[in-house]
Amino acid sequence: MPELPEVETVRRGLERCVVGRRITGVEVANPKVLKGQAEPIFRARVTGRRIEQVARRGKYLLVTLGAAEAAIETLSPTADTDVSFTLCLHLKMRGQVRVSDAAAPIEPYLCVSLLLDDGSVIRFHDMWTWGEIRVLTPEELKAVSGLAGMGPEPLEAGWNGAMLAGRIGSRRTAIKPTLLDQAIVAGVGNIYADESLFRAKVHPQRVASSLSADELEVLARAIRTVLAEAVEAGGTTSEEFVDVSGSIGGFRPHVYDRGGKACHHCGTTLTRIRLGGRGTVFCEGCQPLP
DNA sequence: ATAGCGCCCTGGTGGC
DNA sequence: TGCCACCAGGGCGCTA
């Protein structure tokens, strides 16, 4: 569920709370989220390092780690002190990142804790354990397949209809599942694909390559606007998403998860279909097929 | 090359 | 009322 706005909300929270802090300890409660990275490697690469910056690429959180502190270095003999490591996180469907006092009660489904030098703790929770948290070298980071082929950031300068058109090329798939492809546009998931199509008044089953340049321009702008509004609101309102302090977001979708309810714009009952294996909600009144 | 599907996982729900 | 089958869903990797 966490998409670009939710991941960006978490990024901002981490930037505010943990940049400059040093990681003094690691607790792995559920190694499944390490996705095959050996626990001693994870531990050694993280321990003693300073959190330099927190970036986001699509739905990935990328935490840059600085040099290890000499005193702690000796406790981590396998740590490669010459390499700058990146803590690479993906929340997938149910992952949550929280920052709290180390003495605060532990929420359910805790997977990894990173203890910090000011007495706080970063906790990674994931009910489904689909999420990922690994510490990677620059080479390993480049090899992350999802990052390597990722499409443009829709909130950055240069994002427009022509860029979207270039990514879509001659694709014959429906526009909705096309928007979910991270190689087309970074960070859009099921919620914001539906919301963007609704805002752009584009039917989700339109063949992607059949959209005109004008329609793609409107759609590109709709994606940007919807994502920017959701970032501003601190992410979508859902029990499944909270920011680093545990607060839910303020963005309320117009169509997502509202199948069978009235369209906010025209009152038509919203239609729910399955498209590319994903639940899809749209308004037949506002988003007609041409 | 590209599209579609199964897989990972577990809480909530609808049906019997 | 209780139990169980089934559904949701991001992204990777395999298949056709």
PDB file of C-alpha atoms (C1' of nucleotides) in Angstrom:
ATOM      1  CA  MET A   1       0.000   0.000   0.000  1.00  0.00           C
ATOM      2  CA  PRO A   2       2.682   2.593   0.730  1.00  0.00           C
ATOM      3  CA  GLU A   3       3.214   4.468  -2.555  1.00  0.00           C
ATOM      4  CA  LEU A   4       5.234   7.547  -3.374  1.00  0.00           C
ATOM      5  CA  PRO A   5       3.383   9.944  -0.996  1.00  0.00           C
ATOM      6  CA  GLU A   6       3.493   7.510   1.914  1.00  0.00           C
ATOM      7  CA  VAL A   7       7.169   6.688   1.366  1.00  0.00           C
ATOM      8  CA  GLU A   8       7.936  10.396   1.038  1.00  0.00           C
ATOM      9  CA  THR A   9       6.086  11.012   4.316  1.00  0.00           C
ATOM     10  CA  VAL A  10       8.244   8.387   6.001  1.00  0.00           C
ATOM     11  CA  ARG A  11      11.360   9.874   4.376  1.00  0.00           C
ATOM     12  CA  ARG A  12      10.572  13.319   5.764  1.00  0.00           C
ATOM     13  CA  GLY A  13       9.948  11.855   9.188  1.00  0.00           C
ATOM     14  CA  LEU A  14      13.274  10.045   9.177  1.00  0.00           C
ATOM     15  CA  GLU A  15      15.068  13.123   7.910  1.00  0.00           C
ATOM     16  CA  ARG A  16      13.627  15.118  10.777  1.00  0.00           C
ATOM     17  CA  CYS A  17      14.248  12.515  13.492  1.00  0.00           C
ATOM     18  CA  VAL A  18      17.354  10.473  12.742  1.00  0.00           C
ATOM     19  CA  VAL A  19      19.783  12.270  10.399  1.00  0.00           C
ATOM     20  CA  GLY A  20      23.069  12.803  12.248  1.00  0.00           C
ATOM     21  CA  ARG A  21      22.370  10.009  14.728  1.00  0.00           C
ATOM     22  CA  ARG A  22      24.696   7.048  15.063  1.00  0.00           C
ATOM     23  CA  ILE A  23      23.430   3.465  15.020  1.00  0.00           C
ATOM     24  CA  THR A  24      24.635   1.798  18.211  1.00  0.00           C
ATOM     25  CA  GLY A  25      22.863  -1.529  17.995  1.00  0.00           C
ATOM     26  CA  VAL A  26      20.732  -3.838  15.873  1.00  0.00           C
ATOM     27  CA  GLU A  27      18.020  -6.308  16.826  1.00  0.00           C
ATOM     28  CA  VAL A  28      16.575  -8.631  14.197  1.00  0.00           C
ATOM     29  CA  ALA A  29      13.267 -10.042  15.378  1.00  0.00           C
ATOM     30  CA  ASN A  30      12.296 -11.498  11.995  1.00  0.00           C
ATOM     31  CA  PRO A  31      15.111 -12.073   9.477  1.00  0.00           C
ATOM     32  CA  LYS A  32      12.663 -12.677   6.599  1.00  0.00           C
ATOM     33  CA  VAL A  33      12.703  -8.959   5.803  1.00  0.00           C
ATOM     34  CA  LEU A  34      16.489  -9.119   5.241  1.00  0.00           C
ATOM     35  CA  LYS A  35      15.577 -11.006   2.058  1.00  0.00           C
ATOM     36  CA  GLY A  36      18.506 -13.362   2.182  1.00  0.00           C
ATOM     37  CA  GLN A  37      21.114 -10.933   3.461  1.00  0.00           C
ATOM     38  CA  ALA A  38      22.982 -12.731   6.254  1.00  0.00           C
ATOM     39  CA  GLU A  39      22.144 -11.296   9.635  1.00  0.00           C
ATOM     40  CA  PRO A  40      25.831 -10.924  10.708  1.00  0.00           C
ATOM     41  CA  ILE A  41      26.554  -8.979   7.513  1.00  0.00           C
ATOM     42  CA  PHE A  42      23.572  -6.706   8.085  1.00  0.00           C
ATOM     43  CA  ARG A  43      24.598  -6.183  11.687  1.00  0.00           C
ATOM     44  CA  ALA A  44      28.246  -5.516  10.867  1.00  0.00           C
ATOM     45  CA  ARG A  45      27.528  -3.091   8.052  1.00  0.00           C
ATOM     46  CA  VAL A  46      25.105  -1.002  10.100  1.00  0.00           C
ATOM     47  CA  THR A  47      26.577  -0.917  13.583  1.00  0.00           C
ATOM     48  CA  GLY A  48      28.505   2.206  14.511  1.00  0.00           C
ATOM     49  CA  ARG A  49      27.583   4.154  11.403  1.00  0.00           C
ATOM     50  CA  ARG A  50      26.180   7.654  11.266  1.00  0.00           C
ATOM     51  CA  ILE A  51      22.984   8.333   9.328  1.00  0.00           C
ATOM     52  CA  GLU A  52      24.015  10.911   6.732  1.00  0.00           C
ATOM     53  CA  GLN A  53      20.906  11.438   4.635  1.00  0.00           C
ATOM     54  CA  VAL A  54      17.560   9.894   3.773  1.00  0.00           C
ATOM     55  CA  ALA A  55      16.560   9.819   0.112  1.00  0.00           C
ATOM     56  CA  ARG A  56      13.692   8.288  -1.826  1.00  0.00           C
ATOM     57  CA  ARG A  57      13.604   6.754  -5.298  1.00  0.00           C
ATOM     58  CA  GLY A  58      10.120   5.667  -6.299  1.00  0.00           C
ATOM     59  CA  LYS A  59       8.910   3.588  -3.373  1.00  0.00           C
ATOM     60  CA  TYR A  60      12.426   2.835  -2.121  1.00  0.00           C
ATOM     61  CA  LEU A  61      13.901   4.542   0.924  1.00  0.00           C
ATOM     62  CA  LEU A  62      17.662   4.972   0.636  1.00  0.00           C
ATOM     63  CA  VAL A  63      19.470   5.828   3.859  1.00  0.00           C
ATOM     64  CA  THR A  64      23.099   6.831   3.362  1.00  0.00           C
ATOM     65  CA  LEU A  65      25.382   5.600   6.133  1.00  0.00           C
ATOM     66  CA  GLY A  66      28.685   7.302   6.925  1.00  0.00           C
ATOM     67  CA  ALA A  67      31.906   6.013   8.384  1.00  0.00           C
ATOM     68  CA  ALA A  68      31.865   3.657  11.318  1.00  0.00           C
ATOM     69  CA  GLU A  69      33.110   4.931  14.643  1.00  0.00           C
ATOM     70  CA  ALA A  70      36.550   3.493  15.388  1.00  0.00           C
ATOM     71  CA  ALA A  71      35.669   2.149  18.833  1.00  0.00           C
ATOM     72  CA  ILE A  72      32.659   0.261  17.537  1.00  0.00           C
ATOM     73  CA  GLU A  73      34.464  -0.788  14.391  1.00  0.00           C
ATOM     74  CA  THR A  74      36.520  -3.278  16.376  1.00  0.00           C
ATOM     75  CA  LEU A  75      33.309  -4.960  17.429  1.00  0.00           C
ATOM     76  CA  SER A  76      32.382  -5.441  13.779  1.00  0.00           C
ATOM     77  CA  PRO A  77      35.469  -7.014  12.229  1.00  0.00           C
ATOM     78  CA  THR A  78      33.692  -7.889   8.980  1.00  0.00           C
ATOM     79  CA  ALA A  79      32.552  -4.332   8.372  1.00  0.00           C
ATOM     80  CA  ASP A  80      34.218  -2.770   5.366  1.00  0.00           C
ATOM     81  CA  THR A  81      34.981   0.719   6.662  1.00  0.00           C
ATOM     82  CA  ASP A  82      36.100   2.029   3.261  1.00  0.00           C
ATOM     83  CA  VAL A  83      32.754   1.444   1.641  1.00  0.00           C
ATOM     84  CA  SER A  84      29.811   3.799   1.989  1.00  0.00           C
ATOM     85  CA  PHE A  85      26.781   1.654   2.660  1.00  0.00           C
ATOM     86  CA  THR A  86      23.176   2.398   1.879  1.00  0.00           C
ATOM     87  CA  LEU A  87      20.315   1.102   3.967  1.00  0.00           C
ATOM     88  CA  CYS A  88      17.789   0.114   1.310  1.00  0.00           C
ATOM     89  CA  LEU A  89      14.157  -0.233   2.449  1.00  0.00           C
ATOM     90  CA  HIS A  90      10.989  -1.146   0.621  1.00  0.00           C
ATOM     91  CA  LEU A  91       7.723  -1.249   2.564  1.00  0.00           C
ATOM     92  CA  LYS A  92       5.820  -3.265  -0.073  1.00  0.00           C
ATOM     93  CA  MET A  93       2.224  -3.739   1.149  1.00  0.00           C
ATOM     94  CA  ARG A  94       2.311  -3.622   4.933  1.00  0.00           C
ATOM     95  CA  GLY A  95       5.720  -2.359   5.996  1.00  0.00           C
ATOM     96  CA  GLN A  96       5.929   0.436   8.559  1.00  0.00           C
ATOM     97  CA  VAL A  97       8.847   2.477   9.883  1.00  0.00           C
ATOM     98  CA  ARG A  98       8.510   4.059  13.301  1.00  0.00           C
ATOM     99  CA  VAL A  99      10.849   6.176  15.359  1.00  0.00           C
ATOM    100  CA  SER A 100      10.337   6.251  19.091  1.00  0.00           C
ATOM    101  CA  ASP A 101      12.086   6.189  22.425  1.00  0.00           C
ATOM    102  CA  ALA A 102      13.833   2.848  22.897  1.00  0.00           C
ATOM    103  CA  ALA A 103      11.789   2.361  26.071  1.00  0.00           C
ATOM    104  CA  ALA A 104       8.465   2.820  24.239  1.00  0.00           C
ATOM    105  CA  PRO A 105       6.223  -0.254  24.036  1.00  0.00           C
ATOM    106  CA  ILE A 106       6.777  -2.412  20.936  1.00  0.00           C
ATOM    107  CA  GLU A 107       3.991  -2.469  18.353  1.00  0.00           C
ATOM    108  CA  PRO A 108       3.019  -5.786  16.744  1.00  0.00           C
ATOM    109  CA  TYR A 109       4.988  -7.410  13.906  1.00  0.00           C
ATOM    110  CA  LEU A 110       8.360  -5.911  14.743  1.00  0.00           C
ATOM    111  CA  CYS A 111      11.051  -7.207  12.364  1.00  0.00           C
ATOM    112  CA  VAL A 112      14.155  -5.024  12.805  1.00  0.00           C
ATOM    113  CA  SER A 113      15.229  -2.430  15.384  1.00  0.00           C
ATOM    114  CA  LEU A 114      18.056   0.044  14.870  1.00  0.00           C
ATOM    115  CA  LEU A 115      19.109   1.551  18.173  1.00  0.00           C
ATOM    116  CA  LEU A 116      20.421   5.123  18.003  1.00  0.00           C
ATOM    117  CA  ASP A 117      22.912   7.040  20.113  1.00  0.00           C
ATOM    118  CA  ASP A 118      20.310   9.459  21.505  1.00  0.00           C
ATOM    119  CA  GLY A 119      18.218   6.714  23.107  1.00  0.00           C
ATOM    120  CA  SER A 120      15.694   6.498  20.270  1.00  0.00           C
ATOM    121  CA  VAL A 121      15.071   3.557  17.964  1.00  0.00           C
ATOM    122  CA  ILE A 122      14.032   3.035  14.333  1.00  0.00           C
ATOM    123  CA  ARG A 123      11.655   0.084  14.179  1.00  0.00           C
ATOM    124  CA  PHE A 124      10.701  -1.727  10.990  1.00  0.00           C
ATOM    125  CA  HIS A 125       7.381  -3.535  11.308  1.00  0.00           C
ATOM    126  CA  ASP A 126       5.785  -5.774   8.708  1.00  0.00           C
ATOM    127  CA  MET A 127       2.769  -8.018   9.222  1.00  0.00           C
ATOM    128  CA  TRP A 128       3.279  -9.832   5.913  1.00  0.00           C
ATOM    129  CA  THR A 129       7.088  -9.687   5.837  1.00  0.00           C
ATOM    130  CA  TRP A 130       6.962  -8.735   2.168  1.00  0.00           C
ATOM    131  CA  GLY A 131       8.973  -5.630   2.980  1.00  0.00           C
ATOM    132  CA  GLU A 132      12.726  -5.440   2.560  1.00  0.00           C
ATOM    133  CA  ILE A 133      15.527  -3.944   4.589  1.00  0.00           C
ATOM    134  CA  ARG A 134      19.128  -4.557   3.530  1.00  0.00           C
ATOM    135  CA  VAL A 135      22.459  -2.755   3.709  1.00  0.00           C
ATOM    136  CA  LEU A 136      24.121  -2.544   0.311  1.00  0.00           C
ATOM    137  CA  THR A 137      27.415  -1.507  -1.222  1.00  0.00           C
ATOM    138  CA  PRO A 138      27.205   0.921  -4.162  1.00  0.00           C
ATOM    139  CA  GLU A 139      27.627  -2.040  -6.541  1.00  0.00           C
ATOM    140  CA  GLU A 140      24.903  -4.054  -4.850  1.00  0.00           C
ATOM    141  CA  LEU A 141      22.642  -1.021  -4.906  1.00  0.00           C
ATOM    142  CA  LYS A 142      23.121  -0.634  -8.656  1.00  0.00           C
ATOM    143  CA  ALA A 143      22.191  -4.282  -9.105  1.00  0.00           C
ATOM    144  CA  VAL A 144      18.792  -3.900  -7.392  1.00  0.00           C
ATOM    145  CA  SER A 145      16.645  -4.658 -10.400  1.00  0.00           C
ATOM    146  CA  GLY A 146      13.758  -2.443  -9.382  1.00  0.00           C
ATOM    147  CA  LEU A 147      16.035   0.566  -8.977  1.00  0.00           C
ATOM    148  CA  ALA A 148      18.056  -0.018 -12.128  1.00  0.00           C
ATOM    149  CA  GLY A 149      15.155   0.269 -14.557  1.00  0.00           C
ATOM    150  CA  MET A 150      13.029   2.724 -12.643  1.00  0.00           C
ATOM    151  CA  GLY A 151      11.161   5.390 -14.570  1.00  0.00           C
ATOM    152  CA  PRO A 152      11.148   9.149 -13.971  1.00  0.00           C
ATOM    153  CA  GLU A 153      10.078  10.811 -10.715  1.00  0.00           C
ATOM    154  CA  PRO A 154       6.712  12.468 -11.378  1.00  0.00           C
ATOM    155  CA  LEU A 155       7.314  15.232  -8.825  1.00  0.00           C
ATOM    156  CA  GLU A 156      10.595  16.309 -10.391  1.00  0.00           C
ATOM    157  CA  ALA A 157      11.083  18.941 -13.088  1.00  0.00           C
ATOM    158  CA  GLY A 158      10.758  17.581 -16.594  1.00  0.00           C
ATOM    159  CA  TRP A 159       7.880  15.243 -15.898  1.00  0.00           C
ATOM    160  CA  ASN A 160       5.259  15.806 -18.608  1.00  0.00           C
ATOM    161  CA  GLY A 161       3.107  14.133 -21.238  1.00  0.00           C
ATOM    162  CA  ALA A 162       5.967  13.742 -23.698  1.00  0.00           C
ATOM    163  CA  MET A 163       8.042  11.902 -21.106  1.00  0.00           C
ATOM    164  CA  LEU A 164       5.098   9.648 -20.297  1.00  0.00           C
ATOM    165  CA  ALA A 165       4.545   9.026 -24.006  1.00  0.00           C
ATOM    166  CA  GLY A 166       8.186   8.081 -24.465  1.00  0.00           C
ATOM    167  CA  ARG A 167       7.961   5.540 -21.666  1.00  0.00           C
ATOM    168  CA  ILE A 168       4.699   4.039 -22.918  1.00  0.00           C
ATOM    169  CA  GLY A 169       5.941   3.642 -26.484  1.00  0.00           C
ATOM    170  CA  SER A 170       3.763   1.177 -28.340  1.00  0.00           C
ATOM    171  CA  ARG A 171       2.422  -0.696 -25.341  1.00  0.00           C
ATOM    172  CA  ARG A 172      -0.875  -2.386 -26.045  1.00  0.00           C
ATOM    173  CA  THR A 173      -1.809  -2.953 -22.395  1.00  0.00           C
ATOM    174  CA  ALA A 174      -4.475  -0.980 -20.564  1.00  0.00           C
ATOM    175  CA  ILE A 175      -3.350   2.368 -19.179  1.00  0.00           C
ATOM    176  CA  LYS A 176      -4.089   1.426 -15.543  1.00  0.00           C
ATOM    177  CA  PRO A 177      -1.658  -1.518 -15.245  1.00  0.00           C
ATOM    178  CA  THR A 178       0.794   0.479 -17.361  1.00  0.00           C
ATOM    179  CA  LEU A 179       0.876   3.187 -14.670  1.00  0.00           C
ATOM    180  CA  LEU A 180       1.630   0.533 -12.052  1.00  0.00           C
ATOM    181  CA  ASP A 181       4.818  -0.433 -13.924  1.00  0.00           C
ATOM    182  CA  GLN A 182       7.654   1.305 -12.041  1.00  0.00           C
ATOM    183  CA  ALA A 183       9.658   1.502 -15.277  1.00  0.00           C
ATOM    184  CA  ILE A 184       6.976   3.815 -16.735  1.00  0.00           C
ATOM    185  CA  VAL A 185       6.687   6.185 -13.798  1.00  0.00           C
ATOM    186  CA  ALA A 186       8.254   5.890 -10.345  1.00  0.00           C
ATOM    187  CA  GLY A 187       6.186   5.555  -7.212  1.00  0.00           C
ATOM    188  CA  VAL A 188       2.639   5.154  -8.538  1.00  0.00           C
ATOM    189  CA  GLY A 189       0.692   2.273  -7.010  1.00  0.00           C
ATOM    190  CA  ASN A 190      -2.894   1.126  -7.044  1.00  0.00           C
ATOM    191  CA  ILE A 191      -4.359   4.057  -5.114  1.00  0.00           C
ATOM    192  CA  TYR A 192      -2.731   6.853  -7.093  1.00  0.00           C
ATOM    193  CA  ALA A 193      -3.139   5.125 -10.466  1.00  0.00           C
ATOM    194  CA  ASP A 194      -6.905   5.081  -9.925  1.00  0.00           C
ATOM    195  CA  GLU A 195      -6.926   8.619  -8.515  1.00  0.00           C
ATOM    196  CA  SER A 196      -4.821  10.022 -11.370  1.00  0.00           C
ATOM    197  CA  LEU A 197      -6.988   8.413 -14.048  1.00  0.00           C
ATOM    198  CA  PHE A 198     -10.102   9.774 -12.350  1.00  0.00           C
ATOM    199  CA  ARG A 199      -8.648  13.270 -12.195  1.00  0.00           C
ATOM    200  CA  ALA A 200      -7.550  13.073 -15.846  1.00  0.00           C
ATOM    201  CA  LYS A 201     -10.949  11.621 -16.845  1.00  0.00           C
ATOM    202  CA  VAL A 202      -9.283   8.666 -18.547  1.00  0.00           C
ATOM    203  CA  HIS A 203     -10.929   5.226 -18.561  1.00  0.00           C
ATOM    204  CA  PRO A 204      -8.573   2.658 -16.938  1.00  0.00           C
ATOM    205  CA  GLN A 205      -9.101   0.175 -19.789  1.00  0.00           C
ATOM    206  CA  ARG A 206      -7.930   2.509 -22.530  1.00  0.00           C
ATOM    207  CA  VAL A 207      -5.066   0.982 -24.542  1.00  0.00           C
ATOM    208  CA  ALA A 208      -2.003   2.880 -23.285  1.00  0.00           C
ATOM    209  CA  SER A 209      -0.604   3.691 -26.721  1.00  0.00           C
ATOM    210  CA  SER A 210      -3.998   4.934 -27.929  1.00  0.00           C
ATOM    211  CA  LEU A 211      -3.934   8.027 -25.707  1.00  0.00           C
ATOM    212  CA  SER A 212      -3.353  11.255 -27.604  1.00  0.00           C
ATOM    213  CA  ALA A 213      -0.526  13.634 -26.769  1.00  0.00           C
ATOM    214  CA  ASP A 214      -3.077  15.967 -25.167  1.00  0.00           C
ATOM    215  CA  GLU A 215      -4.553  13.173 -23.068  1.00  0.00           C
ATOM    216  CA  LEU A 216      -1.088  12.102 -21.920  1.00  0.00           C
ATOM    217  CA  GLU A 217      -0.269  15.680 -20.956  1.00  0.00           C
ATOM    218  CA  VAL A 218      -3.442  15.876 -18.870  1.00  0.00           C
ATOM    219  CA  LEU A 219      -2.666  12.491 -17.326  1.00  0.00           C
ATOM    220  CA  ALA A 220       0.949  13.397 -16.528  1.00  0.00           C
ATOM    221  CA  ARG A 221      -0.235  16.573 -14.807  1.00  0.00           C
ATOM    222  CA  ALA A 222      -2.941  14.658 -12.942  1.00  0.00           C
ATOM    223  CA  ILE A 223      -0.349  12.195 -11.624  1.00  0.00           C
ATOM    224  CA  ARG A 224       1.820  15.052 -10.424  1.00  0.00           C
ATOM    225  CA  THR A 225      -1.070  16.947  -8.831  1.00  0.00           C
ATOM    226  CA  VAL A 226      -2.546  13.941  -7.060  1.00  0.00           C
ATOM    227  CA  LEU A 227       0.833  12.834  -5.699  1.00  0.00           C
ATOM    228  CA  ALA A 228       1.722  16.361  -4.574  1.00  0.00           C
ATOM    229  CA  GLU A 229      -1.618  16.732  -2.777  1.00  0.00           C
ATOM    230  CA  ALA A 230      -1.138  13.380  -1.068  1.00  0.00           C
ATOM    231  CA  VAL A 231       2.409  14.253   0.033  1.00  0.00           C
ATOM    232  CA  GLU A 232       1.073  17.528   1.414  1.00  0.00           C
ATOM    233  CA  ALA A 233      -1.583  15.587   3.340  1.00  0.00           C
ATOM    234  CA  GLY A 234       1.015  13.207   4.786  1.00  0.00           C
ATOM    235  CA  GLY A 235      -0.141  10.175   2.800  1.00  0.00           C
ATOM    236  CA  THR A 236      -3.430   8.411   2.369  1.00  0.00           C
ATOM    237  CA  THR A 237      -5.895   7.830   5.178  1.00  0.00           C
ATOM    238  CA  SER A 238      -5.700   4.139   5.983  1.00  0.00           C
ATOM    239  CA  GLU A 239      -5.245   1.897   8.978  1.00  0.00           C
ATOM    240  CA  GLU A 240      -2.388   0.272   7.127  1.00  0.00           C
ATOM    241  CA  PHE A 241      -0.258   3.382   6.806  1.00  0.00           C
ATOM    242  CA  VAL A 242       1.270   5.501   9.551  1.00  0.00           C
ATOM    243  CA  ASP A 243       4.182   7.926   9.555  1.00  0.00           C
ATOM    244  CA  VAL A 244       7.278   7.517  11.744  1.00  0.00           C
ATOM    245  CA  SER A 245       5.375   8.832  14.763  1.00  0.00           C
ATOM    246  CA  GLY A 246       2.404   6.526  14.218  1.00  0.00           C
ATOM    247  CA  SER A 247      -0.022   9.113  12.802  1.00  0.00           C
ATOM    248  CA  ILE A 248      -2.307   8.277   9.882  1.00  0.00           C
ATOM    249  CA  GLY A 249      -2.332  10.343   6.683  1.00  0.00           C
ATOM    250  CA  GLY A 250      -4.907  12.911   5.615  1.00  0.00           C
ATOM    251  CA  PHE A 251      -5.392  12.177   1.905  1.00  0.00           C
ATOM    252  CA  ARG A 252      -8.855  10.844   1.100  1.00  0.00           C
ATOM    253  CA  PRO A 253      -9.202   9.134  -2.292  1.00  0.00           C
ATOM    254  CA  HIS A 254     -12.083   9.972  -4.641  1.00  0.00           C
ATOM    255  CA  VAL A 255     -12.337   6.531  -6.217  1.00  0.00           C
ATOM    256  CA  TYR A 256      -9.864   4.075  -4.660  1.00  0.00           C
ATOM    257  CA  ASP A 257     -11.672   1.600  -2.388  1.00  0.00           C
ATOM    258  CA  ARG A 258     -14.974   3.407  -3.083  1.00  0.00           C
ATOM    259  CA  GLY A 259     -16.503   0.917  -5.520  1.00  0.00           C
ATOM    260  CA  GLY A 260     -20.333   0.982  -5.315  1.00  0.00           C
ATOM    261  CA  LYS A 261     -20.359   4.432  -3.737  1.00  0.00           C
ATOM    262  CA  ALA A 262     -21.343   7.699  -5.405  1.00  0.00           C
ATOM    263  CA  CYS A 263     -18.832   9.658  -7.472  1.00  0.00           C
ATOM    264  CA  HIS A 264     -17.919  12.866  -5.649  1.00  0.00           C
ATOM    265  CA  HIS A 265     -18.118  14.728  -8.955  1.00  0.00           C
ATOM    266  CA  CYS A 266     -21.211  13.461 -10.779  1.00  0.00           C
ATOM    267  CA  GLY A 267     -22.954  11.076  -8.368  1.00  0.00           C
ATOM    268  CA  THR A 268     -22.676   8.037 -10.644  1.00  0.00           C
ATOM    269  CA  THR A 269     -22.142   4.768  -8.762  1.00  0.00           C
ATOM    270  CA  LEU A 270     -18.428   3.963  -8.997  1.00  0.00           C
ATOM    271  CA  THR A 271     -17.536   0.786 -10.885  1.00  0.00           C
ATOM    272  CA  ARG A 272     -15.076  -1.786  -9.556  1.00  0.00           C
ATOM    273  CA  ILE A 273     -13.338  -4.160 -11.958  1.00  0.00           C
ATOM    274  CA  ARG A 274     -10.219  -6.326 -11.973  1.00  0.00           C
ATOM    275  CA  LEU A 275      -7.495  -5.118 -14.280  1.00  0.00           C
ATOM    276  CA  GLY A 276      -4.067  -6.692 -14.537  1.00  0.00           C
ATOM    277  CA  GLY A 277      -4.851  -8.604 -11.377  1.00  0.00           C
ATOM    278  CA  ARG A 278      -5.556  -5.436  -9.402  1.00  0.00           C
ATOM    279  CA  GLY A 279      -8.787  -4.012  -8.064  1.00  0.00           C
ATOM    280  CA  THR A 280      -9.662  -0.930 -10.083  1.00  0.00           C
ATOM    281  CA  VAL A 281     -12.330   1.665  -9.317  1.00  0.00           C
ATOM    282  CA  PHE A 282     -13.481   4.328 -11.738  1.00  0.00           C
ATOM    283  CA  CYS A 283     -16.486   6.474 -12.685  1.00  0.00           C
ATOM    284  CA  GLU A 284     -18.246   5.560 -15.921  1.00  0.00           C
ATOM    285  CA  GLY A 285     -19.736   9.043 -15.955  1.00  0.00           C
ATOM    286  CA  CYS A 286     -16.491  10.976 -15.586  1.00  0.00           C
ATOM    287  CA  GLN A 287     -14.176   8.502 -17.346  1.00  0.00           C
ATOM    288  CA  PRO A 288     -16.087   7.295 -20.444  1.00  0.00           C
ATOM    289  CA  LEU A 289     -14.477   5.209 -23.180  1.00  0.00           C
ATOM    290  CA  PRO A 290     -14.151   7.294 -26.376  1.00  0.00           C
TER     291      PRO A 290
ATOM    292  C1'  DA B   1      10.068  -8.490 -26.757  1.00  0.00           C
ATOM    293  C1'  DT B   2       6.232  -8.416 -24.112  1.00  0.00           C
ATOM    294  C1'  DA B   3       2.151  -9.791 -21.506  1.00  0.00           C
ATOM    295  C1'  DG B   4       0.168 -12.455 -17.994  1.00  0.00           C
ATOM    296  C1'  DC B   5       0.251 -15.194 -13.963  1.00  0.00           C
ATOM    297  C1'  DG B   6       1.957 -17.410  -9.625  1.00  0.00           C
ATOM    298  C1'  DC B   7       4.258 -16.499  -5.553  1.00  0.00           C
ATOM    299  C1'  DC B   8       5.349 -14.383  -1.067  1.00  0.00           C
ATOM    300  C1'  DC B   9       1.891 -13.658   3.744  1.00  0.00           C
ATOM    301  C1'  DT B  10      -1.814 -12.976   7.135  1.00  0.00           C
ATOM    302  C1'  DG B  11      -6.009 -10.424   8.917  1.00  0.00           C
ATOM    303  C1'  DG B  12     -10.593  -9.714   7.777  1.00  0.00           C
ATOM    304  C1'  DT B  13     -14.796 -11.235   5.795  1.00  0.00           C
ATOM    305  C1'  DG B  14     -18.554 -13.733   3.801  1.00  0.00           C
ATOM    306  C1'  DG B  15     -20.816 -18.023   3.381  1.00  0.00           C
ATOM    307  C1'  DC B  16     -22.406 -22.312   5.024  1.00  0.00           C
TER     308       DC B  16
ATOM    309  C1'  DT C   1     -22.210 -19.247  16.413  1.00  0.00           C
ATOM    310  C1'  DG C   2     -18.107 -21.207  14.595  1.00  0.00           C
ATOM    311  C1'  DC C   3     -15.169 -22.470  11.185  1.00  0.00           C
ATOM    312  C1'  DC C   4     -13.006 -22.254   6.832  1.00  0.00           C
ATOM    313  C1'  DA C   5     -12.157 -20.846   2.187  1.00  0.00           C
ATOM    314  C1'  DC C   6     -11.059 -16.952  -0.029  1.00  0.00           C
ATOM    315  C1'  DC C   7      -9.552 -12.238  -0.981  1.00  0.00           C
ATOM    316  C1'  DA C   8      -6.397  -8.202  -0.973  1.00  0.00           C
ATOM    317  C1'  DG C   9      -2.052  -6.617  -3.021  1.00  0.00           C
ATOM    318  C1'  DG C  10       3.806  -4.682  -4.990  1.00  0.00           C
ATOM    319  C1'  DG C  11       7.089  -6.469  -7.462  1.00  0.00           C
ATOM    320  C1'  DC C  12       9.913 -10.219  -9.113  1.00  0.00           C
ATOM    321  C1'  DG C  13      10.581 -14.075 -12.014  1.00  0.00           C
ATOM    322  C1'  DC C  14       8.972 -17.546 -14.872  1.00  0.00           C
ATOM    323  C1'  DT C  15       6.303 -18.954 -18.860  1.00  0.00           C
ATOM    324  C1'  DA C  16       4.036 -18.648 -23.380  1.00  0.00           C
TER     325       DA C  16
END
